[in-house]
Every structure is written in C-alpha cells, then in structure tokens.
Coordinates of C-alpha atoms and ligand atoms in Angstrom, one line a residue:
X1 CA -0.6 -10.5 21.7
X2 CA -1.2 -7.2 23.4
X3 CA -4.0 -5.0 21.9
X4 CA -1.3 -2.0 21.3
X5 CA 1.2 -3.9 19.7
X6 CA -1.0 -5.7 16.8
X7 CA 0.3 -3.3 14.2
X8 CA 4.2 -4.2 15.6
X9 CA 3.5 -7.8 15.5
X10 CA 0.8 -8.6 12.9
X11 CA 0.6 -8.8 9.0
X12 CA -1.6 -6.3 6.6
X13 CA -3.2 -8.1 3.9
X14 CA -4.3 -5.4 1.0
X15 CA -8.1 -6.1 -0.6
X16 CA -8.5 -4.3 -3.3
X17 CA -12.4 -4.7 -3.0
X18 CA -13.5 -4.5 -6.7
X19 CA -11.6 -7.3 -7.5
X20 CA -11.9 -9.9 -4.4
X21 CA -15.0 -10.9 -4.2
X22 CA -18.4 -10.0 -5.7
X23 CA -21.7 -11.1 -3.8
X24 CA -24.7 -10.0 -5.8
X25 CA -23.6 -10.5 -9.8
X26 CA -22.8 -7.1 -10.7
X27 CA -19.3 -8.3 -11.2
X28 CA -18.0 -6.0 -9.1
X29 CA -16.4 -6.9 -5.7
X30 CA -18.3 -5.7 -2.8
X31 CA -18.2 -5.8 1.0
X32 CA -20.3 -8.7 1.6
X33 CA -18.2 -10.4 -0.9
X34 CA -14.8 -9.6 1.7
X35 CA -17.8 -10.5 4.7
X36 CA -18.5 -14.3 2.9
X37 CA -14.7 -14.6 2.5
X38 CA -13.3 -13.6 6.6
X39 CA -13.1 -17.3 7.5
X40 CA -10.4 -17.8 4.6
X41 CA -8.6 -14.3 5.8
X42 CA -8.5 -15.7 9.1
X43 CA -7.3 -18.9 8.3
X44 CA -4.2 -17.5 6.4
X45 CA -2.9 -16.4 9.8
X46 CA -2.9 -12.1 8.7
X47 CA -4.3 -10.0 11.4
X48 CA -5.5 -6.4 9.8
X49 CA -7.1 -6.0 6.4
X50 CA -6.7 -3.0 4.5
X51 CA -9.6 -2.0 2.1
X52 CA -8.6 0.1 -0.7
X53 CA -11.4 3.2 -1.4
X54 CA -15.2 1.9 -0.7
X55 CA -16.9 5.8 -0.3
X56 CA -19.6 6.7 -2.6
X57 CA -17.3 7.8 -6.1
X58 CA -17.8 8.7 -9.3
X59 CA -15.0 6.2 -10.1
X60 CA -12.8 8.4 -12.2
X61 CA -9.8 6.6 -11.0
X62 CA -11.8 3.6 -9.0
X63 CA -12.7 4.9 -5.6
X64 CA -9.9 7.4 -5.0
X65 CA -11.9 10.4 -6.5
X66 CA -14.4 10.8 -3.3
X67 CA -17.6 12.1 -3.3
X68 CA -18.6 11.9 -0.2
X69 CA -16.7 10.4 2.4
X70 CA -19.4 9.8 4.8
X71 CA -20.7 6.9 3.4
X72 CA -20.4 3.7 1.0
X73 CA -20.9 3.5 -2.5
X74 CA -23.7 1.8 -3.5
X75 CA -21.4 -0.9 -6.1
X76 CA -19.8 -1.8 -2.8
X77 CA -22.7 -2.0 -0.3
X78 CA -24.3 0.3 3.1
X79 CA -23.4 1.7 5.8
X80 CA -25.0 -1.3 7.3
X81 CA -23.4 -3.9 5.3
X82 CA -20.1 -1.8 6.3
X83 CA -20.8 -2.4 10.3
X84 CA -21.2 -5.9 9.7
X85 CA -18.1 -6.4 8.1
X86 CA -16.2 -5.0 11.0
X87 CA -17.7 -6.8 13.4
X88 CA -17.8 -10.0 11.7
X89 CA -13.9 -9.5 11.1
X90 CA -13.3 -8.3 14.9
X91 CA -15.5 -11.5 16.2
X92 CA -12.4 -13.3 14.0
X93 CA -9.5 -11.5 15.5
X94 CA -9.3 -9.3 12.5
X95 CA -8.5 -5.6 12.3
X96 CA -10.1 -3.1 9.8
X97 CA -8.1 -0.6 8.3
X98 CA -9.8 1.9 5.8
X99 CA -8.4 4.3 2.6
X100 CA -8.0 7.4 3.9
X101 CA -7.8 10.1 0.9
X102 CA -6.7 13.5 2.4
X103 CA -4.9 14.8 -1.1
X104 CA -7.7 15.5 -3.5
X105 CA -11.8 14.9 -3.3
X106 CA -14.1 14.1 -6.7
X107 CA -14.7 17.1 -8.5
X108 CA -18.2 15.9 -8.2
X109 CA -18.1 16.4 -3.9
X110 CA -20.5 18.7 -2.6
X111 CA -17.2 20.8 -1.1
X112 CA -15.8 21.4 -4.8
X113 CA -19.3 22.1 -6.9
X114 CA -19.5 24.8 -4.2
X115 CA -15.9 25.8 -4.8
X116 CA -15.8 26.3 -8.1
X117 CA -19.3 28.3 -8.3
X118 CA -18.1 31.4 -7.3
X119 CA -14.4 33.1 -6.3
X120 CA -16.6 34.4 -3.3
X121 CA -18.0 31.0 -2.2
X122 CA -17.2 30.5 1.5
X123 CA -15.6 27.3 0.1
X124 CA -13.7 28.6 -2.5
X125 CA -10.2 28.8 -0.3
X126 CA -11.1 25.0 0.6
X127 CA -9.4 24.0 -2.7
X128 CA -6.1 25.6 -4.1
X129 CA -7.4 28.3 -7.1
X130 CA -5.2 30.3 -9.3
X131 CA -4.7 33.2 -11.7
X132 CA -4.0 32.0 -15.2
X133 CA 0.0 32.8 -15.9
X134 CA 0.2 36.1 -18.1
X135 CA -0.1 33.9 -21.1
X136 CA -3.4 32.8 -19.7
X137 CA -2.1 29.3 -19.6
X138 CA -1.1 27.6 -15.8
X139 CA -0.4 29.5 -13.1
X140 CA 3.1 27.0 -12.9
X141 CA 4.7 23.8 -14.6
X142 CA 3.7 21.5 -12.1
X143 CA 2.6 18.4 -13.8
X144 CA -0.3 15.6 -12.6
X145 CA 0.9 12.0 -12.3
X146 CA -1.5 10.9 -14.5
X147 CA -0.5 13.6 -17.9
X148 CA -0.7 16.8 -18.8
X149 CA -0.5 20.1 -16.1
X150 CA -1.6 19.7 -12.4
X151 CA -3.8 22.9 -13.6
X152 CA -7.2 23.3 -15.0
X153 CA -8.8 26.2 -16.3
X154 CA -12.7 26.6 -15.0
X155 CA -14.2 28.5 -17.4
X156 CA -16.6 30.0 -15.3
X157 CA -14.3 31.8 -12.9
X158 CA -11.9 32.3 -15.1
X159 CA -9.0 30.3 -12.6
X160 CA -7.3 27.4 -12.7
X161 CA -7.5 24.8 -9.8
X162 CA -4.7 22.2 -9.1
X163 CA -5.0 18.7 -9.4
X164 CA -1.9 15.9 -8.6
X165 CA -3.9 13.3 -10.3
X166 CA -7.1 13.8 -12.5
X167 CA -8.8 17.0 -13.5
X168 CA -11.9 14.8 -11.2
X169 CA -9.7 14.8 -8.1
X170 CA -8.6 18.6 -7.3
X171 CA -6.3 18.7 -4.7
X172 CA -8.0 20.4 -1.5
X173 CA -6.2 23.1 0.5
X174 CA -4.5 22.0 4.0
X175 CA -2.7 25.2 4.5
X176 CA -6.8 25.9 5.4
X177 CA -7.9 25.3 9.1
X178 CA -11.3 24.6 8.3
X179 CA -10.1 22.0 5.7
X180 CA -8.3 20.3 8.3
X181 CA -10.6 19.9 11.0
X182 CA -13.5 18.6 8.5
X183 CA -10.6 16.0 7.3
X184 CA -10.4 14.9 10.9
X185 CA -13.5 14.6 11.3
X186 CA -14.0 12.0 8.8
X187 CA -11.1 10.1 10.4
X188 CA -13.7 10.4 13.4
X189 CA -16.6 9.2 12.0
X190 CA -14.9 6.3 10.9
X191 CA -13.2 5.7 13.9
X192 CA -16.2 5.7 16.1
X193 CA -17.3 3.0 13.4
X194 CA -14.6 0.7 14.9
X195 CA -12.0 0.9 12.0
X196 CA -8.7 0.4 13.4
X197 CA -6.6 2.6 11.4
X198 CA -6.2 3.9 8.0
X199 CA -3.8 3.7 4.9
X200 CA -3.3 7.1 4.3
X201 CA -3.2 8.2 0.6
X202 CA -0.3 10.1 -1.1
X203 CA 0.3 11.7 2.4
X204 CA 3.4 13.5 1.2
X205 CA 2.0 15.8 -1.6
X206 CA -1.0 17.1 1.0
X207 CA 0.8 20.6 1.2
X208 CA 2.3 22.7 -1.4
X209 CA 4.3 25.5 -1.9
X210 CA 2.5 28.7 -0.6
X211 CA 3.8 30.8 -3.5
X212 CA 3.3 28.0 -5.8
X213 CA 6.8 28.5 -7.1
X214 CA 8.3 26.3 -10.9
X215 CA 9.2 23.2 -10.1
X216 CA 13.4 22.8 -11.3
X217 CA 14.3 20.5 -13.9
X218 CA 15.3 16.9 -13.3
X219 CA 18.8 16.8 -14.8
X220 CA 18.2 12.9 -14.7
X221 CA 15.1 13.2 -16.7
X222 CA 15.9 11.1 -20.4
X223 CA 13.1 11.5 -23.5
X224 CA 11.0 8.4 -23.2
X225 CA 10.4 8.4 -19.6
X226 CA 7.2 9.4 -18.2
X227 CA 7.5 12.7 -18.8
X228 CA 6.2 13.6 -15.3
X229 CA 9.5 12.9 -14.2
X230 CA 10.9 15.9 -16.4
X231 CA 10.7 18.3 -12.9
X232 CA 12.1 17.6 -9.6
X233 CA 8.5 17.8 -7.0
X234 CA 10.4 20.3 -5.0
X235 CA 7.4 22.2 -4.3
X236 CA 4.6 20.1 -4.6
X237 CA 5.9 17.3 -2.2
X238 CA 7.4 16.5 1.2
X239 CA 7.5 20.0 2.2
X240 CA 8.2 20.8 5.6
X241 CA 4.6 21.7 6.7
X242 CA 3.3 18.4 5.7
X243 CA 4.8 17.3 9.4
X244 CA 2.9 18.9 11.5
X245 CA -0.5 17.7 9.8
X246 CA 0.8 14.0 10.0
X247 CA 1.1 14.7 13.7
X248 CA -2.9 16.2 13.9
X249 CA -4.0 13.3 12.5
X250 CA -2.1 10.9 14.9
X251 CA -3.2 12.8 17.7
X252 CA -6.8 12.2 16.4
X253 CA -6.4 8.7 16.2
X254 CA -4.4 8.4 19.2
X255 CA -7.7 9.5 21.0
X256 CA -9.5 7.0 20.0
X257 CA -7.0 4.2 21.3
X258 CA -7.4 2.4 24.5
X259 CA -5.9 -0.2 26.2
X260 CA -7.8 -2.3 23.9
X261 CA -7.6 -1.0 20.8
X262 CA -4.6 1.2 19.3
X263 CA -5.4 2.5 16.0
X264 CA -2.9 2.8 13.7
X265 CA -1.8 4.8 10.5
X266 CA 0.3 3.9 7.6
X267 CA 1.4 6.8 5.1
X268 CA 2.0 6.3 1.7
X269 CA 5.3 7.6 1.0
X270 CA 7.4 7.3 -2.1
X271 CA 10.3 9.0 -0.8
X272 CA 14.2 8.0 -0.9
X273 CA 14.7 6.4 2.9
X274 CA 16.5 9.5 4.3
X275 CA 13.3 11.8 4.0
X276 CA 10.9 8.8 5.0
X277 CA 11.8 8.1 7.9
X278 CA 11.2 11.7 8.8
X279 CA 7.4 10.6 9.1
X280 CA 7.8 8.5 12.2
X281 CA 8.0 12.0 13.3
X282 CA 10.5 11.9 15.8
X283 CA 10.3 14.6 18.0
X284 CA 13.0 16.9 20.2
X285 CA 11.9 14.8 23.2
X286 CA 12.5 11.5 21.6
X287 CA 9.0 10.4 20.8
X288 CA 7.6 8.9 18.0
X289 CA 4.5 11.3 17.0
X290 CA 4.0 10.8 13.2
X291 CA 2.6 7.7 11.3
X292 CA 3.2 4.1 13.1
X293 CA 4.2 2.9 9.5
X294 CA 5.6 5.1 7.0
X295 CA 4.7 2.5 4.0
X296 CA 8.6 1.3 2.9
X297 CA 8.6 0.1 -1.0
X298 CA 11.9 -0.3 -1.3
X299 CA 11.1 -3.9 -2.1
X300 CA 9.2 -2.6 -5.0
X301 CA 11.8 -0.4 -6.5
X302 CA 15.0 -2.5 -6.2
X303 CA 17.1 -4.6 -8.4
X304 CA 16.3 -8.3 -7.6
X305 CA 19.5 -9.0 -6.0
X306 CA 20.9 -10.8 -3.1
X307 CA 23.7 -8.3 -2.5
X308 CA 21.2 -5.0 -3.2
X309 CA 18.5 -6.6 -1.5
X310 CA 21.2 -7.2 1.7
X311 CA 22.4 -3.3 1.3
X312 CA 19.3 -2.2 1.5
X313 CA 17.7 -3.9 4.6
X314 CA 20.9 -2.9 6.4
X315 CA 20.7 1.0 5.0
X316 CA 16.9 1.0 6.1
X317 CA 17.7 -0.6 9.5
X318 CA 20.2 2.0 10.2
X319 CA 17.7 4.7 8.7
X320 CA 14.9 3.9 11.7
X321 CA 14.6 6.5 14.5
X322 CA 15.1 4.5 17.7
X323 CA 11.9 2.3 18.6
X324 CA 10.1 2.7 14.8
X325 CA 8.3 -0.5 13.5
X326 CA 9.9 -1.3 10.3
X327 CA 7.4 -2.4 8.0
X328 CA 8.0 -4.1 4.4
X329 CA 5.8 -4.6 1.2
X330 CA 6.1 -6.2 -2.0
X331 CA 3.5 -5.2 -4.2
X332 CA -0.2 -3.0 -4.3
X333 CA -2.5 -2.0 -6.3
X334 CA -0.3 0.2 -8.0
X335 CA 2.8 -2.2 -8.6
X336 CA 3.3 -4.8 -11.3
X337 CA 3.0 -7.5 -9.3
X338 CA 6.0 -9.4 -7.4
X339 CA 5.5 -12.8 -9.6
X340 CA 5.6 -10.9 -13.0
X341 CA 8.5 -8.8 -11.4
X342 CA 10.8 -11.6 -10.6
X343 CA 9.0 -14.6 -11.7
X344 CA 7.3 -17.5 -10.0
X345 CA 10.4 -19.2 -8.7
X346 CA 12.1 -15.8 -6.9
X347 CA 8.6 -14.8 -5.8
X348 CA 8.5 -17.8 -3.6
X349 CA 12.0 -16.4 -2.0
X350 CA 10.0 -12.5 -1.9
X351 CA 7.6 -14.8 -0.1
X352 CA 10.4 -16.1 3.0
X353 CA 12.1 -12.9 2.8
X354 CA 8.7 -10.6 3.6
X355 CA 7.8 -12.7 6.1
X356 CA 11.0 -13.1 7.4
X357 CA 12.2 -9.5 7.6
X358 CA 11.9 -7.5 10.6
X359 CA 8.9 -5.5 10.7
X360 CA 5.5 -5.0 9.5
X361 CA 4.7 -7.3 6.6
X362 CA 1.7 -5.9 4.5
X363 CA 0.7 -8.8 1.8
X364 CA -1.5 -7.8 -1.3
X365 CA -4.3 -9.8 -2.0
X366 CA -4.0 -12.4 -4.5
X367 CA 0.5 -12.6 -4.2
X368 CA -0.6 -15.4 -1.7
X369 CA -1.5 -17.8 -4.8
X370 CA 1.1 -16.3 -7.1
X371 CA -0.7 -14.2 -9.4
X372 CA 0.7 -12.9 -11.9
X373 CA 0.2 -9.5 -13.5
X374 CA -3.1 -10.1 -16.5
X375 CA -2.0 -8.4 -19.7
X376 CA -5.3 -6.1 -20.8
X377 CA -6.4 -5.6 -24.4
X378 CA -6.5 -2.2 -25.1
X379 CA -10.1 -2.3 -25.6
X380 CA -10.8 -3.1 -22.1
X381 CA -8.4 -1.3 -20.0
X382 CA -10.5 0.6 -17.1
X383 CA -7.3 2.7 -15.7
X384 CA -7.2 5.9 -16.3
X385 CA -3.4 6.3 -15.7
X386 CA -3.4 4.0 -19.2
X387 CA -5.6 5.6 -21.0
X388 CA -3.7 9.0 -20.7
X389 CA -0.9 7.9 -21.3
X390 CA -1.1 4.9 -23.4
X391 CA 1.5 2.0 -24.1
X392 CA 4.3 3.3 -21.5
X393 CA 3.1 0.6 -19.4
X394 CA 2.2 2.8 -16.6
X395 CA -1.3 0.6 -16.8
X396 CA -2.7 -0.5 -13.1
X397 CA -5.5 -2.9 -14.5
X398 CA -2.8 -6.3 -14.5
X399 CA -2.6 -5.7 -11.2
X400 CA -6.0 -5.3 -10.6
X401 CA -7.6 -8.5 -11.6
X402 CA -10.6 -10.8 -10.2
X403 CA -9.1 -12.9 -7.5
X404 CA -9.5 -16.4 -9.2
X405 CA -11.2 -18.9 -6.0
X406 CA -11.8 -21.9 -7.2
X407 CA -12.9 -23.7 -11.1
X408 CA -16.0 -22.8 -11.0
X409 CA -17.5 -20.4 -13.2
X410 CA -15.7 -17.0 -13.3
X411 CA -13.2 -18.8 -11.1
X412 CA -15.8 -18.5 -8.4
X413 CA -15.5 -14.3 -8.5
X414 CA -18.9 -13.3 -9.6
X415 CA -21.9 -14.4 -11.1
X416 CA -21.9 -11.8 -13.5
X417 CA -19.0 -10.5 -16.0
X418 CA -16.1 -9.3 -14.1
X419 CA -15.3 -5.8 -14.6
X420 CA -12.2 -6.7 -15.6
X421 CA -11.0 -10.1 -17.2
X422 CA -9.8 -12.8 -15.2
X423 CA -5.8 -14.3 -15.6
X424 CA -5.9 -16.8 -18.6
X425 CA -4.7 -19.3 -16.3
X426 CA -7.1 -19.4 -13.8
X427 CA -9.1 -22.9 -14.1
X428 CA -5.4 -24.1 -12.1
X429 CA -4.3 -21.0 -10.2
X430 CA -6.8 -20.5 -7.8
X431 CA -7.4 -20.7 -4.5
X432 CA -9.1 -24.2 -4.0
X433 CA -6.7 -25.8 -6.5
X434 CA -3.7 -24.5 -4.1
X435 CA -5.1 -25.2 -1.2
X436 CA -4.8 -29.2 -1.4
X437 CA -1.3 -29.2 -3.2
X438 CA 1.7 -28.7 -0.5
X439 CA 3.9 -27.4 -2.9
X440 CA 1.7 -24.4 -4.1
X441 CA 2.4 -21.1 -3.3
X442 CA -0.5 -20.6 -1.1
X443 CA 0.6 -23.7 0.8
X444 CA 3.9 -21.8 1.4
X445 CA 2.3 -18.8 2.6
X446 CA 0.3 -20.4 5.1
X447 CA 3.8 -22.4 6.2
X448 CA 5.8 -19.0 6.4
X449 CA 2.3 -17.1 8.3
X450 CA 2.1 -19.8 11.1
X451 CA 6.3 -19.8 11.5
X452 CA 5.9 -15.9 11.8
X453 CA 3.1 -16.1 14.3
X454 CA 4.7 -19.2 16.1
X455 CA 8.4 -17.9 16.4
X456 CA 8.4 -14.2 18.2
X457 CA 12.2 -13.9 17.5
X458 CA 9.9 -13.3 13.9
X459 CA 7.9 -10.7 15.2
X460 CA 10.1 -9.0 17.4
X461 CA 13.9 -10.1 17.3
X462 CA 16.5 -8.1 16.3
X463 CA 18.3 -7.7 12.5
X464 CA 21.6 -9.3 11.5
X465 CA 23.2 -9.4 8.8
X466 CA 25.0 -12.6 7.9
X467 CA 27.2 -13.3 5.0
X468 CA 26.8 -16.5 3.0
X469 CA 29.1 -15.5 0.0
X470 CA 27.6 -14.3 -3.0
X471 CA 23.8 -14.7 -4.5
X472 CA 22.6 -15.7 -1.0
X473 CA 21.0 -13.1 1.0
X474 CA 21.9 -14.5 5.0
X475 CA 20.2 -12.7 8.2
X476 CA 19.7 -14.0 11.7
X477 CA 16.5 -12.7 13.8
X478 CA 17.3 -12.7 17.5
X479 CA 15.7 -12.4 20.2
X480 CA 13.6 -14.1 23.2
X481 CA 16.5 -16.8 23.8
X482 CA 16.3 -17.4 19.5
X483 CA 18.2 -17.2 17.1
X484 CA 16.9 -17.7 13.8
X485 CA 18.9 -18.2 10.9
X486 CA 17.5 -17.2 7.3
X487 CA 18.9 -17.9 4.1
X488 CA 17.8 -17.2 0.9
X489 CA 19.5 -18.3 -2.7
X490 CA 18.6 -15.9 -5.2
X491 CA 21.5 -18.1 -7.7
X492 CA 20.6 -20.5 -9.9
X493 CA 22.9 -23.0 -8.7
X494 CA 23.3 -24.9 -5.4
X495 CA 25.1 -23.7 -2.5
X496 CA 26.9 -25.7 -0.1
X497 CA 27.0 -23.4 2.9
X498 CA 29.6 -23.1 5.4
X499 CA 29.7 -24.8 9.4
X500 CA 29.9 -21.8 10.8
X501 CA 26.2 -20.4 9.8
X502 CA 24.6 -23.9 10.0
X503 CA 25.5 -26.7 12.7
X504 CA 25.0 -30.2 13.6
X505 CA 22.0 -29.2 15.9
X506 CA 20.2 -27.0 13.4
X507 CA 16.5 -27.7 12.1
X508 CA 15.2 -26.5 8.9
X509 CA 11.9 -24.9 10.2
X510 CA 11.0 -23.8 6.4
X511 CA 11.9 -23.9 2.9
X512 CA 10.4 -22.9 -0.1
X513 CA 10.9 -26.5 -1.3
X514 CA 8.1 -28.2 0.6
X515 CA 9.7 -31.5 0.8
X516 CA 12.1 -29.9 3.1
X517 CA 12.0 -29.7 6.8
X518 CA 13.8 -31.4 10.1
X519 CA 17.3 -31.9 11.5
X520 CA 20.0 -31.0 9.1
X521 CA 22.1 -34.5 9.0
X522 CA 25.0 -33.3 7.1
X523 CA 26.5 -30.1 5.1
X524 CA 23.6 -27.7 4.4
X525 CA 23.2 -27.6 0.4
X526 CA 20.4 -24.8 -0.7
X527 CA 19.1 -25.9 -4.2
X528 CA 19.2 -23.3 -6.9
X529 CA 16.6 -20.4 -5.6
X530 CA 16.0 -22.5 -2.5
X531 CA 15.1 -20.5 0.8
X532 CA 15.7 -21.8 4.0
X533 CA 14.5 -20.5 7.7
X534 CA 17.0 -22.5 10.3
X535 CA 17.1 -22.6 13.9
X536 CA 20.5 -23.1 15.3
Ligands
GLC601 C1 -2.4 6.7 -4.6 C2 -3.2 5.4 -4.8 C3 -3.5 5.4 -6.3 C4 -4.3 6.6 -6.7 C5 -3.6 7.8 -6.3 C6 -4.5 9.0 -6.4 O1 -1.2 6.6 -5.2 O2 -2.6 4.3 -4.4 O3 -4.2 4.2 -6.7 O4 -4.6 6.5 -8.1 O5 -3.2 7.8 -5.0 O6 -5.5 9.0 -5.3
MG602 MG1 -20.9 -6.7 -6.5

C-alpha cells in the first residue's frame, strides 16, 4: 500500500479511550490500556485508530472541553506514555489519528480565564463577547445543542459569551488571526509528535455570523422535539467563511506530509449531502483542497431499508467532486449504536455493507463484537447532554460503555469500578468468547477486514448499482480485472436470485452466515437477512 493512499484504502477504527481499556484501576480507560491492546487492533486488519479527546480537561462533557491542548490528561496518562503509543502502533503498521477540537476550549483554559477578566484583556476578542439584548437577556436566540441559549451572562463584565455546547466550552473566535494561527499550531505540535491526522470536531459551526443575526424559525420544528431544532442554524453553521479555514488547516497538515507519511483530516459534518461535499473543497482549478474525508453519516440517519439504503449510496456517489474518497460510518460516540438501531441480525448486514461500500470505512470500537447500546439508570448517567435535558433520549452514556474483553472480572476492562457500568450481558459478549466461535460477529468482522484488504476491487473499484428486486440491496465493485458482486437481504424471507447477477462460475467469497462459502452449485438462494459477497 502506498504511504499517501492509507487513508483511500484503509479502515478507521474509533477508541473512545475512557471506555476501551483501563491499565492502572482507576476504571477509567487510559493510553497504556489502548498501548496493551495494539496486537488485537492489528490483528483485526484496521489500519488508523482514531482517539476520541485525551488533553488535560476538566471533563465537563468528557474530554471535549479542553484545557490545555498541549498536553495529556493525567486520567489518561503523559506525554510520554503518549509517544509510546504512537510508536508502538506505527512499529504495527498502525496510524494515529487524534481529536482535534477547534469550536470551543474549557472555560477553565488559560486563554478564556484571561478572556473573561477584563473587556480590555488582549484576549478578550479571542472568544466571541456580547452586549446583553436591550432586555438585558441574549444578545440573539441562538440555542446550545446541549439546552438552553448559546449565551451566558458573566457577571463581571457585564457580557454574554457564546457557547454551541456547554456554558464550560465557549466557542472561540476564528474570524480572529491570532486565534487561528495558535489553533494551527497545536495541529503542529501534534504533528511533529507523529500523529497522522486528526478527526476534526464540529468543524462546520467554527464561524458565525459577524453580525450575529436571529436564527429563522424551523417551519418543520413539532412540540416534543428537542427543542434545539425550533431555529434553522443559518447563522451559526456552514457559513461561507468556514471554507477558507478548512483549507488553512489542510495546508498545515499538508506540510507535514511526505512521501512517507500523508496526514490526513476528517471533518465532522452533519450536513445534508449537497452542502458536504462542499468540504472536499474543490477548487476553480479542479483540486481537492479541503478535508480528505468529510465524515458521511448518512448511514446513521437513514431508514433501514434496502431501497433507501440503495438511493442513497447512488445520491452520495453522484454528490462526490471528481477524485474524493468516499468514506462511510455506522455509528460513534454520539450515535445509538448500529446493533440497538437495527438489531443483531441486520447489524451483521451493516457489517458486509460498511465494508463493502466504496470508500473509507471508519468502525467504532466495540460494533466489531455487536454491542449493543447499555441502558443507564438515571442515577448513574455521566452525560451531560442527559442530564440537561433528561428522558428525550438524547443520552450518549449507552453508547459509551466499557468494552467487555473477556469473563474475567469486570469483563477484563479494569481492575477498579468502571466509570460507567458494563452491558448486562457481558460474561458471553466479549471479545475472548467471540474470538473462538466462527459464527460471532467478531469472527465476521475479521472475515469481511481480510476480504477488504485481500480484494483491491474492495478498496478501490468502482460503484454499481445492481438491481435484485425488492428488500435486497445489489452493488458490484469493479475494478483491477474484478468484478465483485454484493448482495445483501434486508427481507425476512429467502430470495432466490436471478442467472443473470449470479452464474455457474461464481464463488461465494463471504456471507454473513458462516457456514457459507465456495462455488455456487445451483440457483443462488439468500436466507432471510443473509449477505452475500460473490465473485463472478
Ligand atoms: C462533537 C463530539 C461530541 C461533543 C461535541 C462538543 O459533536 O462528537 O461528543 O460533545 O462535539 O465538543
Ligand atoms: Mg485508567
């Protein structure tokens, strides 16, 4: 594989790092709990890791409120321990990709207590600051994604600074220079450390409306929804200006590629496809200058389908500038996860049809073994998205949960009390029980991996839509003298499937039946939710 293509060709594997692996009993996760668990990353067949926040925090929201984003926070380890990490995962083939939070710091950052001491601190522009309204409330009726206004009063300037998530994350100011180059510095700093790229947070809400004008209504807003949705994020998201920062920061990763190493980013977008795209940032010349991988959820958000699914492959397909890596995800930390989503029998279909699609594939940690989202009693939820705004189900914590390894004691997670309860089911759904039973989950993960690594029509053939009648979603992947046939039934009953798609010469490379593999014999039946990869 050539060094600048990994990203093209490879699959992302999300660690959420308080919940994979603790190492010294706090029952917390930590880095040398990821470190003690590369040989199992590598064996899975993934190529890049990406670490969810690990920077010294305050933890208001669990790592994504930084304080200082120069260093590690002690629950999670050293610098030290960090450099390790990287090189052990590079001596393994594996890539490092870090959190990169350009939105908002902690209110408890160095940058914001200065901020908010005076309105004639040299750092005071460094955040965004306001004049209450005339009715001394808000200065607008922008909202925060986790409840309540996007504005809060300090008392002891007498303005109101914006926040898109918790009052402890204000939002910092990219319309200011110096702001921007000490942002890109950081990406420096860790670059120079040998990370390989970053996941960059909420990248579209980093620049806001310079007159900070009302967001509209939502005219599809209903009572009951969150009522965040009740405005349209017209001026608080995607606006224009936001493209020429994603282009500084690629051009200060760019430098740091070689040859040997291309470093990569990934945005995190939650756009509709027609305005995501637009972060590949296509230029007039016809060059690709934005994010490599503007994240693509649409897996996340849509019906579960065989005939949506299909329409929407083929509408993002048609969506990507020429020469953009697609890239596909199923579930993070912010997601109920794709088992509890479509249940354990369509999530090994999810499985084939990640790993199948063209483009990147970016797995989160623990969807290997089938975990399922771990419902939380009230008095133990940690999120604070929950705890605002209780019983909506907005909660992140089921998502969230210990990765269960093994029987042993605190299914092999900590030593300690894990900071948040383990799935009940765990003494069965773990990582050691799946890994010497063929028909587990994790068995067919590592199947579909080695196909993907083994076949490049996989990694790098073409898209085409087939059509296998109704409740089967059919696609062929061309390319480098294959032809790959996929073919997934999302019904729950058989499907005999026509000569034309599958013929005498065809070999089943994979199902997600494990019994099933070799020369097809006669008529081609898929078995209610069965998922086939053929090569004709
Ligand atoms: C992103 C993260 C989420 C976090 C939020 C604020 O959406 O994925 O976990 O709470 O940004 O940083
Ligand atoms: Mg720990």
């Amino acid at each position: 594989m050539s060094a600048d293509t990994w990203w093209k060709n490879g699959i992302v594997y999300q660690i959420y790092p308080r919940s994979f692996q603790d190492s010294d009993g706090d029952g917390i996760g930590d880095l040398d709990g990821i470190r003690a668990r590369l040989d199992y990353l590598a064996s899975l067949g993934i190529d890049a890791v990406w670490i969810s926040p690990i920077y010294p925090s305050p933890m208001a929201d669990f790592g994504y409120d930084i304080s200082d984003f120069y260093d590690i926070d002690p629950h999670f380890g050293t610098l030290d321990g960090f450099d390790a990490l990287v090189g052990d995962a590079h001596s393994r083939g594996l890539r490092v990709i870090l959190d990169f939070v350009p939105n908002h710091t902690s209110d408890q950052h160095p940058w914001f207590v200065q901020s908010r001491s005076a309105r004639s601190d040299p750092r005071r522009d460094w955040y965004l600051w306001r004049d209450p309204a005339p009715d001394g409330g808000p200065p607008n009726n922008w909202l925060s994604n986790f409840g309540g206004p996007a504005w809060t009063l300090d008392p002891t300037t007498g303005q109101y600074y914006c926040h898109s998530f918790l009052k402890e994350q204000p939002d910092l100011n990219w319309r200011n220079p110096e702001v921007r180059a000490a942002m890109y510095e950081v990406l420096r700093f860790w670059l120079r450390r040998g990370v390989d790229g970053f996941r960059v947070d909420v990248l579209s809400q980093i620049i806001k409306d310079a007159q900070f004008r009302d967001n509209p209504p939502n005219p599809d807003f209903t009572p009951g929804q969150d009522p965040f949705h009740r405005w349209l994020m017209l001026y608080n998201t995607d606006l224009p200006e936001v493209q020429q920062i994603v282009v500084e920061m690629r051009r200060v990763v760019d430098a740091f590629s070689d040859t040997h190493s291309s470093r990569v980013l990934i945005g995190e977008l939650y756009l509709p496809l027609s305005r995501l795209v637009a972060y590949y940032g296509l230029n007039a010349r016809g060059v690709l200058e934005g994010v490599q991988l503007p994240f693509n959820f649409q897996l996340i958000a849509t019906e579960w389908q065989a005939a949506r699914i299909d329409r929407l492959v083929r509408d993002y397909e048609a969506a990507l500038p020429a020469g953009a890596q697609p890239n596909w995800v199923l579930g993070n930390h912010d997601k109920s996860r794709i088992a509890s989503r479509v249940g354990p029998r369509m999530a090994r279909l999810a499985a084939m049809l990640l790993l199948t699609l063209r483009g990147t594939p970016t797995l989160y940690y623990g969807d290997e073994i089938g975990m399922t989202d771990v419902p939380i009693p009230v008095d133990e939820v940690q999120d604070p998205f929950e705890k605002n705004k209780p019983g909506m189900g907005l909660g992140r914590d089921p998502q969230r949960t210990p990765m269960p390894w093994s029987a042993a004691s605190n299914a092999g997670f900590t030593t300690g009390a894990p900071w948040l309860r383990l799935a009940d089911d765990w003494r069965t759904l773990n990582v050691e029980a799946q890994s010497h039973d063929a028909g587990s989950m994790l068995a067919l993960y590592r199947r579909l991996i080695a196909l993907r690594r083994a076949q490049p029509a996989l990694k790098r053939g073409n898209y085409e839509a087939l059509d296998a009648g109704d409740e089967v979603l059919a696609y062929a992947r061309n390319g480098e003298g294959q032809r790959l046939v996929v073919l997934l039934n999302f019904g729950a009953t058989s499907r005999p499937l026509s000569k034309a798609l599958v013929t005498r010469q065809s070999i089943v490379l994979a199902s997600t039946d494990a019994a099933r593999a070799g020369f097809i014999k006669g008529p081609l039946v898929l078995a209610p939710y069965e998922g086939v990869v053929i090569s004709t």
